[in-house]
Structures are given as C-alpha cells and as structure tokens.
Short mmCIF file of C-alpha atoms in Angstrom, two decimals:
data_model
loop_
_atom_site.label_atom_id
_atom_site.label_comp_id
_atom_site.label_asym_id
_atom_site.label_seq_id
_atom_site.Cartn_x
_atom_site.Cartn_y
_atom_site.Cartn_z
CA UNK A 225 -38.61 62.59 47.02
CA UNK A 226 -41.25 61.23 44.65
CA UNK A 227 -40.98 62.32 40.96
CA UNK A 228 -43.95 63.98 39.68
CA UNK A 229 -45.36 64.89 36.24
CA UNK A 230 -44.49 68.58 35.41
CA UNK A 231 -47.45 68.87 32.95
CA UNK A 232 -50.10 67.51 35.45
CA UNK A 233 -48.62 69.51 38.25
CA UNK A 234 -49.17 72.88 36.39
CA UNK A 235 -52.43 71.69 34.84
CA UNK A 236 -53.90 71.21 38.39
CA UNK A 237 -52.78 74.58 39.40
CA UNK A 238 -54.70 77.60 38.25
CA UNK A 239 -52.14 80.01 39.44
CA UNK A 240 -48.68 79.05 40.28
CA UNK A 241 -47.49 82.52 39.27
CA UNK A 242 -44.14 82.53 37.85
CA UNK A 243 -42.09 79.22 37.72
CA UNK A 244 -38.72 77.84 36.94
CA UNK A 245 -37.63 74.44 35.81
CA UNK A 246 -33.92 73.43 35.51
CA UNK A 247 -32.56 69.93 35.01
CA UNK A 248 -30.85 67.33 32.82
CA UNK A 249 -32.64 65.85 29.88
CA UNK A 250 -33.35 62.07 29.61
CA UNK A 251 -30.57 61.85 26.86
CA UNK A 252 -28.05 62.93 29.45
CA UNK A 253 -26.66 65.22 26.67
CA UNK A 254 -28.61 68.52 27.42
CA UNK A 255 -29.42 70.65 30.25
CA UNK A 256 -32.91 72.02 30.10
CA UNK A 257 -34.30 75.39 31.49
CA UNK A 258 -37.93 76.54 31.50
CA UNK A 259 -39.35 79.98 32.73
CA UNK A 260 -43.10 80.84 32.56
CA UNK A 261 -44.95 83.96 33.85
CA UNK A 262 -48.66 84.34 34.45
CA UNK A 263 -50.85 87.29 35.36
CA UNK A 264 -54.13 88.06 36.95
CA UNK A 265 -54.09 92.00 36.35
CA UNK A 266 -54.20 93.79 33.11
CA UNK A 267 -50.56 95.25 33.65
CA UNK A 268 -49.36 91.75 34.54
CA UNK A 269 -50.86 90.21 31.33
CA UNK A 270 -49.61 93.14 29.12
CA UNK A 271 -46.19 91.31 28.59
CA UNK A 272 -44.20 89.38 26.03
CA UNK A 273 -40.79 87.60 26.13
CA UNK A 274 -38.14 88.91 23.74
CA UNK A 275 -34.77 87.42 22.84
CA UNK A 276 -31.78 89.71 23.18
CA UNK A 277 -28.67 87.58 21.97
CA UNK A 278 -28.32 84.91 24.60
CA UNK A 279 -30.51 86.86 27.07
CA UNK A 280 -34.30 87.10 27.66
CA UNK A 281 -36.23 90.24 28.50
CA UNK A 282 -39.78 91.02 29.16
CA UNK A 283 -41.51 93.75 27.31
CA UNK A 284 -44.91 95.52 27.25
CA UNK A 285 -47.17 94.24 24.64
CA UNK A 286 -48.95 97.42 24.29
CA UNK A 287 -46.69 100.19 25.70
CA UNK A 288 -49.84 102.52 25.92
CA UNK A 289 -51.48 100.25 28.61
CA UNK A 290 -48.21 99.91 30.84
CA UNK A 291 -48.93 101.34 34.27
CA UNK A 292 -45.99 100.20 36.65
CA UNK A 293 -42.98 98.62 34.93
CA UNK A 294 -40.96 98.16 38.18
CA UNK A 295 -41.74 94.37 38.90
CA UNK A 296 -42.83 93.38 35.53
CA UNK A 297 -40.07 94.58 33.11
CA UNK A 298 -36.76 92.94 33.63
CA UNK A 299 -34.27 90.20 32.32
CA UNK A 300 -35.37 86.79 33.40
CA UNK A 301 -32.32 85.14 31.61
CA UNK A 302 -28.78 86.18 31.41
CA UNK A 303 -25.85 84.30 30.34
CA UNK A 304 -22.15 84.90 31.62
CA UNK A 305 -19.46 82.55 30.20
CA UNK A 306 -20.91 78.85 30.93
CA UNK A 307 -23.35 80.24 33.60
CA UNK A 308 -26.96 80.54 32.77
CA UNK A 309 -29.06 82.68 35.31
CA UNK A 310 -32.99 82.59 35.36
CA UNK A 311 -35.04 84.39 37.75
CA UNK A 312 -38.46 86.15 38.14
CA UNK A 313 -37.17 89.62 38.66
CA UNK A 314 -34.37 92.29 38.41
CA UNK A 315 -32.41 90.00 40.76
CA UNK A 316 -31.04 88.47 37.58
CA UNK A 317 -28.83 91.63 37.16
CA UNK A 318 -27.83 91.39 40.84
CA UNK A 319 -26.60 87.70 40.37
CA UNK A 320 -24.92 88.56 37.12
CA UNK A 321 -22.94 91.66 38.43
CA UNK A 322 -21.92 89.50 41.60
CA UNK A 323 -20.65 86.68 39.38
CA UNK A 324 -18.87 88.90 37.08
CA UNK A 325 -16.98 90.42 40.09
CA UNK A 326 -16.06 86.95 41.32
CA UNK A 327 -18.65 86.62 43.83
CA UNK A 328 -21.44 83.90 44.20
CA UNK A 329 -24.99 83.29 43.46
CA UNK A 330 -25.95 83.13 47.30
CA UNK A 331 -23.94 86.32 48.06
CA UNK A 332 -25.91 88.04 45.40
CA UNK A 333 -29.23 87.01 46.74
CA UNK A 334 -28.44 87.66 50.39
CA UNK A 335 -28.60 91.28 49.43
CA UNK A 336 -32.20 91.00 48.08
CA UNK A 337 -35.51 90.12 49.48
CA UNK A 338 -39.11 89.47 48.32
CA UNK A 339 -41.06 91.82 46.10
CA UNK A 340 -42.68 94.85 47.80
CA UNK A 341 -46.05 94.20 46.33
CA UNK A 342 -48.21 94.24 49.36
CA UNK A 343 -50.21 92.16 50.54
CA UNK A 344 -48.87 89.28 48.40
CA UNK A 345 -45.11 89.97 49.06
CA UNK A 346 -44.30 87.84 45.95
CA UNK A 347 -41.29 85.48 46.47
CA UNK A 348 -38.18 85.99 44.29
CA UNK A 349 -37.10 82.63 42.72
CA UNK A 350 -33.79 82.28 40.98
CA UNK A 351 -31.83 79.63 39.59
CA UNK A 352 -28.44 79.12 37.93
CA UNK A 353 -27.06 76.32 35.59
CA UNK A 354 -23.43 75.52 35.13
CA UNK A 355 -23.05 74.43 31.59
CA UNK A 356 -19.46 72.65 32.18
CA UNK A 357 -20.89 70.23 34.93
CA UNK A 358 -24.65 70.37 34.58
CA UNK A 359 -25.01 71.28 38.25
CA UNK A 360 -27.60 73.76 39.19
CA UNK A 361 -28.76 75.73 42.07
CA UNK A 362 -32.30 77.11 42.96
CA UNK A 363 -33.27 79.66 45.45
CA UNK A 364 -36.59 81.22 46.81
CA UNK A 365 -36.51 84.62 48.98
CA UNK A 366 -39.89 84.94 50.76
CA UNK A 367 -41.74 86.73 53.68
CA UNK A 368 -42.71 84.79 56.65
CA UNK A 369 -46.36 84.23 56.28
CA UNK A 370 -46.80 87.63 54.53
CA UNK A 371 -45.14 89.45 57.22
CA UNK A 372 -42.86 92.25 55.50
CA UNK A 373 -40.54 92.50 58.65
CA UNK A 374 -39.19 88.88 58.37
CA UNK A 375 -37.28 87.65 55.28
CA UNK A 376 -36.58 84.07 54.77
CA UNK A 377 -33.85 82.91 52.20
CA UNK A 378 -33.84 79.25 51.09
CA UNK A 379 -31.00 77.81 48.80
CA UNK A 380 -31.08 74.37 46.99
CA UNK A 381 -28.00 72.91 45.33
CA UNK A 382 -28.04 69.83 42.85
CA UNK A 383 -24.72 68.25 41.93
CA UNK A 384 -24.41 65.61 39.14
CA UNK A 385 -28.13 65.61 38.32
CA UNK A 386 -29.36 62.44 37.03
CA UNK A 387 -30.64 62.13 33.46
CA UNK A 388 -34.26 62.79 33.06
CA UNK A 389 -34.85 64.64 36.26
CA UNK A 390 -35.15 68.31 37.09
CA UNK A 391 -36.57 70.60 39.73
CA UNK A 392 -39.51 73.07 39.52
CA UNK A 393 -40.16 75.90 41.82
CA UNK A 394 -42.69 78.51 41.59
CA UNK A 395 -43.74 81.84 43.29
CA UNK A 396 -47.17 80.75 44.57
CA UNK A 397 -48.75 77.61 46.02
CA UNK A 398 -51.97 78.43 44.26
CA UNK A 399 -54.46 81.27 43.74
CA UNK A 400 -55.65 83.25 46.77
CA UNK A 401 -56.00 86.65 48.46
CA UNK A 402 -53.39 87.24 49.44
CA UNK A 403 -51.68 84.58 47.23
CA UNK A 404 -50.01 81.99 49.40
CA UNK A 405 -46.26 81.67 48.91
CA UNK A 406 -44.58 78.49 47.53
CA UNK A 407 -43.46 76.31 50.43
CA UNK A 408 -41.19 73.16 50.74
CA UNK A 409 -38.50 71.95 48.49
CA UNK A 410 -38.39 72.41 44.71
CA UNK A 411 -40.52 69.59 43.10
CA UNK A 412 -38.76 66.66 41.39
CA UNK A 413 -40.02 66.49 37.80
CA UNK A 414 -39.32 64.13 34.85
CA UNK A 415 -37.71 65.92 31.71
CA UNK A 416 -37.86 64.26 28.34
CA UNK A 417 -39.04 64.70 24.73
CA UNK A 418 -37.91 67.17 21.99
CA UNK A 419 -37.72 70.88 22.86
CA UNK A 420 -40.78 71.42 20.94
CA UNK A 421 -42.73 68.73 22.58
CA UNK A 422 -41.63 69.90 26.00
CA UNK A 423 -42.64 73.57 25.22
CA UNK A 424 -45.99 72.60 23.69
CA UNK A 425 -46.97 70.37 26.47
CA UNK A 426 -45.89 72.81 29.24
CA UNK A 427 -47.66 75.74 27.49
CA UNK A 428 -50.90 73.64 26.77
CA UNK A 429 -51.16 72.77 30.52
CA UNK A 430 -50.62 76.16 31.87
CA UNK A 431 -53.99 77.73 32.83
CA UNK A 432 -55.41 79.29 29.67
CA UNK A 433 -56.73 82.41 31.43
CA UNK A 434 -53.85 83.32 33.30
CA UNK A 435 -50.80 82.26 31.35
CA UNK A 436 -48.89 85.10 29.57
CA UNK A 437 -45.47 83.87 28.24
CA UNK A 438 -43.10 80.74 28.34
CA UNK A 439 -39.34 80.45 27.57
CA UNK A 440 -37.47 77.18 27.23
CA UNK A 441 -33.94 76.32 26.21
CA UNK A 442 -32.15 72.97 25.75
CA UNK A 443 -28.27 73.46 26.21
CA UNK A 444 -25.72 71.05 24.78
CA UNK A 445 -23.65 70.06 27.85
CA UNK A 446 -20.54 69.27 25.80
CA UNK A 447 -20.58 72.13 23.25
CA UNK A 448 -22.66 74.85 24.83
CA UNK A 449 -24.82 75.10 21.75
CA UNK A 450 -28.44 75.79 22.49
CA UNK A 451 -31.88 75.97 21.27
CA UNK A 452 -34.48 78.26 22.68
CA UNK A 453 -38.34 78.52 22.14
CA UNK A 454 -40.48 81.35 23.21
CA UNK A 455 -44.36 81.39 23.31
CA UNK A 456 -46.17 84.52 23.99
CA UNK A 457 -50.15 84.55 24.51
CA UNK A 458 -50.20 88.17 23.14
CA UNK A 459 -48.45 87.28 19.90
#
C-alpha cells in the first residue's frame, strides 16, 4: 500500500465526516492517536470536545440549541489500563465494558451495527491501541450500499507497526446525498513532527466550513505518559 500524506488527504476532501488516525511516531517512542468530527447540520456543529481525566467526551456548545443528543453526545475516547479506545459513537462504551469483562474488541463490535440515521446510515468506526506493544486495530461497521437490512463488519489488525506510519479511517468517502460510506482498507499515512505541529497541520487542512473539533494524543510507549491537544471551532 502506498503511503499518503494525511494533511493533503483531508485537505482534498470537503467532508470525510468523522476520522480516526492511529500509528507509531517517527521517533519510534510514541503512539499517536487523532480523532476529528465534522458536521453539516446545526445540531452536528453545536459540539465541543471536553477532557474528563484520561477520557474524552463530546458536549453541546450551546445546550439551548441541542436537538437530538442520541448520535452526537458520547465518549469518543476511553482508557482501560494500557488500552486506549477511540470511536465515533457510543460503541466506545460497548468496547470498554466488553474489555473490562475479559472479552474482545471484535466481540464487542459484533453486537453493534451502523448508525440508524437514514438515509446515510453512517458507519461506526472504531480503534484500539495497546500501549504495551504499540499494536492497534481498526474497524468499520457499515450498511451494504445504504441498505439497512444488510450490515457489514470489517476488522483490521496492525502488529509491530513501523515507526512513522499509521492508518487513517473515516466515515464517508466524500460529501453527497446520501453520503457515500468509506470503502476499502484504512489509508497508510505518515506520522511525524511534534504534537503541536501534528495537531495544527491536521486542523488547518480540515475543511474550514465543516470541521467541528479535533483531539490528538501522543503516548509514550515505555512509560504510558501522554500529552493531549484539543481544538474546538466553537471556542
């Protein structure tokens, strides 16, 4: 698979929807996670990211304008021991609960499907990083060509990842009506630079009209110490 430039990739797509990046930094010492959300409706754009200890949650920027919280208010990031979970919906909690009970990432997601937002039927994208090994997994749950009677579940596993490489998965191929779901394997991307450079470059290249919030985290693979950055358009 050809390695692509993450910033160019998002710059050329006005609406990738929500996106997850997981990989190993070029310094070989840090794991890197990024999660961003975009929105077309007022309800989707009325959000911010807020830290809660190790975790991350979404919150209404203006509670008075919140219409339907069911698909927009959730924990995108939860941490359980050495495992960091990142998803685009409340399946974060499903994965967390399954892992806590001794079950697997895959088993958790086999109990879930795409979002019930006809006619888009937005895919659920999920990732998990093992800090002890640096290994990570990604998944996408989507409908078969917007047919709600058929669910497709894809899992991708990356062991012993190479320094400076990560994978990028997002909910939508591009803008549209209905919006076409992401297709194919997660994209191989380069990961380098400081956390501030990485965050700034990613934020600046997301579509200015549609971007809402961005979360990034660099995790020291040896100690578990991490640094986090959050950028909210509404703040």
